[in-house]
PDB file of C-alpha atoms in Angstrom:
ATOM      1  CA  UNK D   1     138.754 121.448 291.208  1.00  0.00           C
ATOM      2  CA  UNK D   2     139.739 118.791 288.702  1.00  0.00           C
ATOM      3  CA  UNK D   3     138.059 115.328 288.627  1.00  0.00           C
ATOM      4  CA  UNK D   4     141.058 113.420 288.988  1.00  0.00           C
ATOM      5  CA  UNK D   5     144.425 115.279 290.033  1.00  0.00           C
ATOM      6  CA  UNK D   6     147.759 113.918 290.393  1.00  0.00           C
ATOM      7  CA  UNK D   7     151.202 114.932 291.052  1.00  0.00           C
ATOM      8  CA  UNK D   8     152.532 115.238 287.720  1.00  0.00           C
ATOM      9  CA  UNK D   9     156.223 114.944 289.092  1.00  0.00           C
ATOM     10  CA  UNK D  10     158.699 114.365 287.533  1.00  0.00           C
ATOM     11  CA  UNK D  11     159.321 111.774 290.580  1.00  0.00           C
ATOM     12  CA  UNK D  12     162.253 109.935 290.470  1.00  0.00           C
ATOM     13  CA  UNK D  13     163.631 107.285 292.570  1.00  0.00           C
ATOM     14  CA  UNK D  14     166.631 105.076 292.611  1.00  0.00           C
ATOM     15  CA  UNK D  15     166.674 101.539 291.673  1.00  0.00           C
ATOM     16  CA  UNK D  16     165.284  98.723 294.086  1.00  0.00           C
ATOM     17  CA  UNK D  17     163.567 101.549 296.182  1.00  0.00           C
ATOM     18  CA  UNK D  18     159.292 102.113 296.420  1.00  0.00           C
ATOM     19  CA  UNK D  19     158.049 104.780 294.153  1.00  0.00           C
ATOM     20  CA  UNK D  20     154.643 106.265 295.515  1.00  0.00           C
ATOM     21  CA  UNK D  21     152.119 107.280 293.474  1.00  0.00           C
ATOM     22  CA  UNK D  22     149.730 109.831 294.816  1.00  0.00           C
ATOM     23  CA  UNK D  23     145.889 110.640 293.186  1.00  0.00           C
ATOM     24  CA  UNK D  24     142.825 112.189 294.210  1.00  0.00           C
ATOM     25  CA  UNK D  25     139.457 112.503 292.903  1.00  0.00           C
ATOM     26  CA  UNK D  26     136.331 114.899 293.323  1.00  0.00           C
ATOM     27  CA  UNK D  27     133.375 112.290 293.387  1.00  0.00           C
ATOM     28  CA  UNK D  28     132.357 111.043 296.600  1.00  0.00           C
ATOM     29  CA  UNK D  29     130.509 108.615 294.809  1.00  0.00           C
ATOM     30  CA  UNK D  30     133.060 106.980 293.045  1.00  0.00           C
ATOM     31  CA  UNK D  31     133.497 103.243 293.310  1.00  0.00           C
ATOM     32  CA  UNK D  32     136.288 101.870 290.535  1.00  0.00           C
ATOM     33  CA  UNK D  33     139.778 103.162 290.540  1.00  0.00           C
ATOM     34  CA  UNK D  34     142.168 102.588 287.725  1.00  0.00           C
ATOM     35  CA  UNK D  35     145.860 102.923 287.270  1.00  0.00           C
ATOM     36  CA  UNK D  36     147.049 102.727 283.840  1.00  0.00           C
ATOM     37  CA  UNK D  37     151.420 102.705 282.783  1.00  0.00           C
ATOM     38  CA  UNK D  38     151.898 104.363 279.782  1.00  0.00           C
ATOM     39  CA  UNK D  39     155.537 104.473 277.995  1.00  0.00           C
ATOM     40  CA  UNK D  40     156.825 107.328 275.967  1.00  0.00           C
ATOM     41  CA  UNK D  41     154.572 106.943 272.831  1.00  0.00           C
ATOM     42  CA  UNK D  42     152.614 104.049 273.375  1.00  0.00           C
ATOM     43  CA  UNK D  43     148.948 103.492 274.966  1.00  0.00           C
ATOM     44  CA  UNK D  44     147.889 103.260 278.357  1.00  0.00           C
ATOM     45  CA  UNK D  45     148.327  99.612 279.938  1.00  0.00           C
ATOM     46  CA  UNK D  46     146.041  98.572 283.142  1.00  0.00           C
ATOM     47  CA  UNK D  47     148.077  97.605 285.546  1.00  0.00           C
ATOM     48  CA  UNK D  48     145.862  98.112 288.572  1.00  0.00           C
ATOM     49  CA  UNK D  49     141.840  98.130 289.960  1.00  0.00           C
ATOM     50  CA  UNK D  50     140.830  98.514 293.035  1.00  0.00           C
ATOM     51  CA  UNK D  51     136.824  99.218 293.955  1.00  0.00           C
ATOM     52  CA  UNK D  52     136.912  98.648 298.155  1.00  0.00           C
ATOM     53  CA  UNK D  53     138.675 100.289 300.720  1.00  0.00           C
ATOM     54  CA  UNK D  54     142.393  99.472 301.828  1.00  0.00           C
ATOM     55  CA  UNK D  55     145.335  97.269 300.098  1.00  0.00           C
ATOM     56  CA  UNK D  56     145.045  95.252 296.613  1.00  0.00           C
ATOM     57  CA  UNK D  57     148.552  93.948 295.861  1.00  0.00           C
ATOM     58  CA  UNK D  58     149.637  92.332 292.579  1.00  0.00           C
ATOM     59  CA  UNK D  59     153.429  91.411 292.626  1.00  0.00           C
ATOM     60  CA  UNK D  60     155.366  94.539 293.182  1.00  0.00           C
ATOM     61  CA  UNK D  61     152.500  96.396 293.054  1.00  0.00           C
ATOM     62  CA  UNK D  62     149.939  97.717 295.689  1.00  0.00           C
ATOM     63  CA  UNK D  63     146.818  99.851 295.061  1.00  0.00           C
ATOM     64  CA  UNK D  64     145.812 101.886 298.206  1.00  0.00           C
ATOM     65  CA  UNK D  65     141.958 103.525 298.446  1.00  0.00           C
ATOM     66  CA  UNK D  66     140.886 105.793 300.936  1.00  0.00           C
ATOM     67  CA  UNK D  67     137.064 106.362 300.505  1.00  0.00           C
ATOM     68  CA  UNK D  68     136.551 108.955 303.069  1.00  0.00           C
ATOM     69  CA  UNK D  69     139.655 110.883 302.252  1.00  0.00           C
ATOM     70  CA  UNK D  70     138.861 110.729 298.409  1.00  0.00           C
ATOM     71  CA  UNK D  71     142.857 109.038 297.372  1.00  0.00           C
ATOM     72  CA  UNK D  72     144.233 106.393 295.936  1.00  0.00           C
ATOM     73  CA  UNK D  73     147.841 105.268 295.715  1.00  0.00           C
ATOM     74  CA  UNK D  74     150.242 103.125 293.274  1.00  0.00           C
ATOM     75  CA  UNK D  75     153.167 101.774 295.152  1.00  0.00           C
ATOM     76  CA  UNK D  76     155.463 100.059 293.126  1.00  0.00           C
ATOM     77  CA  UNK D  77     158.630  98.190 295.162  1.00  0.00           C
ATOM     78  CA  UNK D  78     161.886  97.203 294.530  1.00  0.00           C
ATOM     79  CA  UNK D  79     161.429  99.945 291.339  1.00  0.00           C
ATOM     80  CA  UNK D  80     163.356  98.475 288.600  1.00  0.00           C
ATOM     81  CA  UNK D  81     164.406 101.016 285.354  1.00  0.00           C
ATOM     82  CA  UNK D  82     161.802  99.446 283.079  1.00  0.00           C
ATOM     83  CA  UNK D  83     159.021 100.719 285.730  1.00  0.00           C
ATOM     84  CA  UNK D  84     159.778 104.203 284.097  1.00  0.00           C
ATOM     85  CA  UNK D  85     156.766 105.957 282.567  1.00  0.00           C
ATOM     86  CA  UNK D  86     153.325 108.190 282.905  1.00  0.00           C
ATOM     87  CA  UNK D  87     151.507 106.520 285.570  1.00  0.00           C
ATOM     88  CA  UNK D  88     147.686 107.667 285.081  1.00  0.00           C
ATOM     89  CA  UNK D  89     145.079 107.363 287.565  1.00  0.00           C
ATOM     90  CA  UNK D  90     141.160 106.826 286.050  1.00  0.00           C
ATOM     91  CA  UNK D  91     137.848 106.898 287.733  1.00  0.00           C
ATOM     92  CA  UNK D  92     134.277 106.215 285.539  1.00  0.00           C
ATOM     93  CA  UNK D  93     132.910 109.673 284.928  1.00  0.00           C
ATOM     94  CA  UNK D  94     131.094 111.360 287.183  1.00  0.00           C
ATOM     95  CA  UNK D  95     127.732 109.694 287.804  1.00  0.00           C
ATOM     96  CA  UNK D  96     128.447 106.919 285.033  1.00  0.00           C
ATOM     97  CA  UNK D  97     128.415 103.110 285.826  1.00  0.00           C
ATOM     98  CA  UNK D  98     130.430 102.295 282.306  1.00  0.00           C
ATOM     99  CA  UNK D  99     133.808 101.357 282.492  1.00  0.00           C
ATOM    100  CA  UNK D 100     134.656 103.238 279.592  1.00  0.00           C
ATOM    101  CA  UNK D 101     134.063 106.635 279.995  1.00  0.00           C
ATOM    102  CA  UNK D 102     136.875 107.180 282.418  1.00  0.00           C
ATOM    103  CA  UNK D 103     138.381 110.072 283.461  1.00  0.00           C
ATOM    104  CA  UNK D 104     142.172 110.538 283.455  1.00  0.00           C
ATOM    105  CA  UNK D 105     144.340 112.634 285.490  1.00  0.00           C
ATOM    106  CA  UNK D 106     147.386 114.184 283.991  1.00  0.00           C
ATOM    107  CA  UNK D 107     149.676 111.267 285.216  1.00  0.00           C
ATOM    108  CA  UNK D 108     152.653 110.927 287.010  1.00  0.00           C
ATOM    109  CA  UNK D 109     156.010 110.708 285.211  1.00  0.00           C
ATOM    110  CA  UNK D 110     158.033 108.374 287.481  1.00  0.00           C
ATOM    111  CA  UNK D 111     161.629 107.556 286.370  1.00  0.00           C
ATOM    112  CA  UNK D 112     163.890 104.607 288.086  1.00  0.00           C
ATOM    113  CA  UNK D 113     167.668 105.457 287.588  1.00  0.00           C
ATOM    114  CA  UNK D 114     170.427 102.517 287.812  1.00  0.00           C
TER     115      UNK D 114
ATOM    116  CA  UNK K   1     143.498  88.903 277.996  1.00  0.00           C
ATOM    117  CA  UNK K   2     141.365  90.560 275.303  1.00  0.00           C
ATOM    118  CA  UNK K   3     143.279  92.793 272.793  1.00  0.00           C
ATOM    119  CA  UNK K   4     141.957  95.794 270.864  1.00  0.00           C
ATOM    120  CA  UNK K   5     143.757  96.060 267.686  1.00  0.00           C
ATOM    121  CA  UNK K   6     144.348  99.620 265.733  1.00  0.00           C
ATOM    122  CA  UNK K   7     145.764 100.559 262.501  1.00  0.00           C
ATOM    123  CA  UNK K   8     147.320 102.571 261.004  1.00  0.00           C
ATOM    124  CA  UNK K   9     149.605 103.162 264.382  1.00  0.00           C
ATOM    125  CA  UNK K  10     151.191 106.114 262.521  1.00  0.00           C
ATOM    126  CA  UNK K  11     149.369 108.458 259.430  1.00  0.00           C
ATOM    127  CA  UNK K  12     150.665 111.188 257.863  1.00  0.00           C
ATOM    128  CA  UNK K  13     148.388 113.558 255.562  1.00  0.00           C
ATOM    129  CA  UNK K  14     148.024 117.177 254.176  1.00  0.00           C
ATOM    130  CA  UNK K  15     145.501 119.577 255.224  1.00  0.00           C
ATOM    131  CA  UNK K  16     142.200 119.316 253.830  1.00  0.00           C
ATOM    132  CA  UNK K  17     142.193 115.524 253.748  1.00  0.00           C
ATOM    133  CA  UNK K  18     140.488 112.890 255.246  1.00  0.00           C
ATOM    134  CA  UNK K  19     142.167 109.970 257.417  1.00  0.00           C
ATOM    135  CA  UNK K  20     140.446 106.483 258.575  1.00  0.00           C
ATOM    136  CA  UNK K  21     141.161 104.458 261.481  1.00  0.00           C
ATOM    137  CA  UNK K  22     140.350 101.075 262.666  1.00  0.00           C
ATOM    138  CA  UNK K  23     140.289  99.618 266.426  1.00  0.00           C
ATOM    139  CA  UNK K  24     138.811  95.952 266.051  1.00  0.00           C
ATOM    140  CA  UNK K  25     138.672  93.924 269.299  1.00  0.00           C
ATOM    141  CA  UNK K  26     140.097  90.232 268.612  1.00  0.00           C
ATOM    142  CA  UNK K  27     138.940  87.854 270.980  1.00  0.00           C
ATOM    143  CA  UNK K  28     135.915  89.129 272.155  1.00  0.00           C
ATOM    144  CA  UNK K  29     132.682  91.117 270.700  1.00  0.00           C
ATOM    145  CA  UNK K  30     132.290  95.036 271.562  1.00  0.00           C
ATOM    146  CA  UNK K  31     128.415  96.457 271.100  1.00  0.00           C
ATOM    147  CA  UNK K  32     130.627  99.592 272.535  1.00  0.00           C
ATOM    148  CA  UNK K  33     134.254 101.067 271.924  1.00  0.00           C
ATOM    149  CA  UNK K  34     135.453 104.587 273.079  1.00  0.00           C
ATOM    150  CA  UNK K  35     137.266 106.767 271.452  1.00  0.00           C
ATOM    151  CA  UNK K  36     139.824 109.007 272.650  1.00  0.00           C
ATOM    152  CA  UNK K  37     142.762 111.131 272.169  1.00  0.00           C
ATOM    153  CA  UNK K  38     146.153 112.571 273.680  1.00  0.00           C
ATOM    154  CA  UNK K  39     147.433 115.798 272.686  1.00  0.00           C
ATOM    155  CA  UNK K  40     151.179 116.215 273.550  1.00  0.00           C
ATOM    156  CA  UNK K  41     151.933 116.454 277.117  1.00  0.00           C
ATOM    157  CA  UNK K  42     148.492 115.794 277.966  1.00  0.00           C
ATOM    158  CA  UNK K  43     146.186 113.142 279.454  1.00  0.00           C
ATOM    159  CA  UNK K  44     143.678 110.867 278.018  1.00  0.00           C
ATOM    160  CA  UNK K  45     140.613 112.654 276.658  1.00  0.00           C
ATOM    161  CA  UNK K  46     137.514 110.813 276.092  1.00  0.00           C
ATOM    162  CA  UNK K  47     136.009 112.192 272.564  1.00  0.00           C
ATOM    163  CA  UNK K  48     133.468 109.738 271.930  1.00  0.00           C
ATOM    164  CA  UNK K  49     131.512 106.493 271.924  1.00  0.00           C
ATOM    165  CA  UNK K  50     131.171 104.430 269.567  1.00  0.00           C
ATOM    166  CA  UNK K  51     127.731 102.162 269.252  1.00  0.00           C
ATOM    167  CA  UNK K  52     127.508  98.946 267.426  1.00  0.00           C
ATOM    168  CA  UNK K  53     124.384  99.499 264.776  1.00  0.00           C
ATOM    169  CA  UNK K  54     123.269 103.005 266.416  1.00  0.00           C
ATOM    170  CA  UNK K  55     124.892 106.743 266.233  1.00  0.00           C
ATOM    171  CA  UNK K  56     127.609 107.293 267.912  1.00  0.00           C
ATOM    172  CA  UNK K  57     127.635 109.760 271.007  1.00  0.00           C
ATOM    173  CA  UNK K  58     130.168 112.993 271.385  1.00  0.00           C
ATOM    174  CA  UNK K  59     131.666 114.035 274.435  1.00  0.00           C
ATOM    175  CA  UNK K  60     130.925 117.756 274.533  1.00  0.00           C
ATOM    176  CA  UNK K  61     133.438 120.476 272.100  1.00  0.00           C
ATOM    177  CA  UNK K  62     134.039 117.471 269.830  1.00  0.00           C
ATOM    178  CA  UNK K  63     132.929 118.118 266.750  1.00  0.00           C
ATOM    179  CA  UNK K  64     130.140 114.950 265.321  1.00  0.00           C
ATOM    180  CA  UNK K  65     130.752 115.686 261.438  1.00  0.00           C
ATOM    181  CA  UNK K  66     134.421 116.281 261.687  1.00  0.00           C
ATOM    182  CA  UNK K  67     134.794 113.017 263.262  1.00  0.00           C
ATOM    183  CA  UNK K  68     133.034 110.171 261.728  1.00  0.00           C
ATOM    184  CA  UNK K  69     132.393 107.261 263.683  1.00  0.00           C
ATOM    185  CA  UNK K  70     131.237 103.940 262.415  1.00  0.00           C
ATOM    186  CA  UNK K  71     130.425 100.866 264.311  1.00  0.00           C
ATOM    187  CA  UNK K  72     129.132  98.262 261.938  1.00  0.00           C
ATOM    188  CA  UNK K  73     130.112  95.241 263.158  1.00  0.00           C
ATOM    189  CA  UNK K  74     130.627  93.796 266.795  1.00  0.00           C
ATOM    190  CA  UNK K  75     133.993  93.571 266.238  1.00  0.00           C
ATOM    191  CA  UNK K  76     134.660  96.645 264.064  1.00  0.00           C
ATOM    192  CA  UNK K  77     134.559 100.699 264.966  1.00  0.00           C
ATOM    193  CA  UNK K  78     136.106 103.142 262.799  1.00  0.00           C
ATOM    194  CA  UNK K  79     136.904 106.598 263.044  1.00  0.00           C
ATOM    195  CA  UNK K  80     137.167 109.400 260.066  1.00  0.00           C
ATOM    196  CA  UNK K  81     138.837 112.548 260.550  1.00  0.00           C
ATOM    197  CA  UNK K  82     137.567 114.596 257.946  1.00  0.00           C
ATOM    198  CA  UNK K  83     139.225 117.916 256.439  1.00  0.00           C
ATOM    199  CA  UNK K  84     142.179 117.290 258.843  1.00  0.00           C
ATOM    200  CA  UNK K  85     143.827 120.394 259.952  1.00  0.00           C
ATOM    201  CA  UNK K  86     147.162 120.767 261.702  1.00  0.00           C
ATOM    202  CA  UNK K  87     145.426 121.325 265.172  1.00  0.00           C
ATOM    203  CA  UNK K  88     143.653 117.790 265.127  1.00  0.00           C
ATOM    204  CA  UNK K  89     147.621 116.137 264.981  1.00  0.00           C
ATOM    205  CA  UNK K  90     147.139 114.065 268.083  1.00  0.00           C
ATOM    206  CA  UNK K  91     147.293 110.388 268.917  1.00  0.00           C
ATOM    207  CA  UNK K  92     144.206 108.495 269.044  1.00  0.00           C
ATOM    208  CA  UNK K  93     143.723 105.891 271.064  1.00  0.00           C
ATOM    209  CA  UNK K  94     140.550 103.477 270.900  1.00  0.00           C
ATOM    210  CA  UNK K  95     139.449 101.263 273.676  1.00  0.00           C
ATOM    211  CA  UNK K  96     136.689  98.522 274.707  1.00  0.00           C
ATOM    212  CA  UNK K  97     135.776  96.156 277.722  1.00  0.00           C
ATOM    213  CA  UNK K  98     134.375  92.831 278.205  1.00  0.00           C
ATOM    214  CA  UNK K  99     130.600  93.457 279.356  1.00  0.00           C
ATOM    215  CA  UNK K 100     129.453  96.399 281.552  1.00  0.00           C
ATOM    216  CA  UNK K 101     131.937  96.244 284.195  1.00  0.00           C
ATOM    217  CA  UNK K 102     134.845  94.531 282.734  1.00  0.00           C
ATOM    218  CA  UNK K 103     138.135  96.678 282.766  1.00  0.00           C
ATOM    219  CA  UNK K 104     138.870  98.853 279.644  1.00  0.00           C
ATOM    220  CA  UNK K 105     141.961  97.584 277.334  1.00  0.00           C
ATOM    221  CA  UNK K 106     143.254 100.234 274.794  1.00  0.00           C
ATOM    222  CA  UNK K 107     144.721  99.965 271.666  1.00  0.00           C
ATOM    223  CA  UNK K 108     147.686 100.549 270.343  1.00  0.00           C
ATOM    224  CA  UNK K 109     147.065 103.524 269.184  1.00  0.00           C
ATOM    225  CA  UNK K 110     147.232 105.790 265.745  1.00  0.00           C
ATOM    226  CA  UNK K 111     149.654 108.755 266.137  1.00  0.00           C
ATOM    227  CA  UNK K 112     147.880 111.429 263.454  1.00  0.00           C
ATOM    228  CA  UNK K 113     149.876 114.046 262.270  1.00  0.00           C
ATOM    229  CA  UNK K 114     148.413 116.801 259.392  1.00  0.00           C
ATOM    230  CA  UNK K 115     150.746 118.886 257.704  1.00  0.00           C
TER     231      UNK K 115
END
């Protein structure tokens, strides 16, 4: 079983809808949960955190963390064409406490047509 | 928010050669960076850390004297692909974060590609 897995779509949704983002993870023991946007040949951008169980929202974003059931979502509403790109989900590595050691999953490709 | 900086963002070299690469953090002081890379079609790899004044540590399969990692400064980590080879064409990508828990900010990254 992979660390981190994610659907790695393509998933594509209309504009103005809610894209969901799906990712789960191996280590019960994880406690930080990261999702990065990455465009077509650039580096990841943090976009998202979330370390405690339930809803963190950030404008048209919300982060959702299920401890027990070992997932983590990215919704993203009222998708707008510039929201398309590799959505990756990171935990720390197994057992680590640094922030950067992180371990990706194979991201999502999510495109938003007109 | 605090920027990590990288250049070259695109090199271009023969086989056999060596190629440097730079990730400096600019408003804020990094006793640790990370290195990592991102073949085609692929996630995010951590290869390596990269420890201001003290040896650098290697995730496992990467290669310590085929990548040369330098971290002489606070600001400053720099990593040497020596005798490139077609196969280590990837894009690099280095990162750092504020303090022990502070969230990781990547750089722009250095798209390698040996010919």
């Amino acid at each position: 079983q992979k660390e981190v897995e994610q659907n790695s779509g393509p998933l594509s949704v209309p504009e103005g809808a809610i894209a969901s983002l799906n990712c789960t993870y191996s280590d019960r023991g994880s406690q930080s949960f990261f999702w990065y946007r990455q465009y077509s040949g650039k580096s990841p951008e943090l976009i998202m955190s979330i370390y405690s169980n339930g809803d963190k929202e950030d404008g048209r974003f919300t982060a959702q963390l299920n401890k027990a059931s070992q997932y983590v979502s990215l919704l993203i509403r009222d998708s707008q064409p510039s929201d398309s790109a590799t959505y990756l989900c990171a935990v720390p590595r197994a057992g680590g406490t640094s922030y950067g050691k992180l371990t990706f999953g194979q991201g999502t490709i999510l495109t938003v047509h007109p | 928010g605090a920027v990590v900086s990288q250049h070259p963002s695109w090199v271009i070299c023969k086989s056999g050669t060596s190629v440097k690469i730079e990730c400096r953090s600019l408003d804020f002081q990094a006793t640790t960076m990370f290195w990592y890379r991102q073949f085609p079609k692929q996630s995010l790899m951590l290869m390596a850390t990269s420890n201001e004044g003290s040896k650098a540590t290697y995730e496992q399969g990467v290669e310590k004297d085929k990548f040369l990692i330098n971290h002489a400064s606070l600001t400053l980590s720099t990593l040497t692909v020596t005798s490139a080879h077609p196969e280590d064409s990837s894009f690099y990508i280095c990162s750092a974060h504020q303090g022990v828990t502070g969230e990781l900010f990547f750089g722009e990254g250095s798209r390698l590609t040996v010919l």
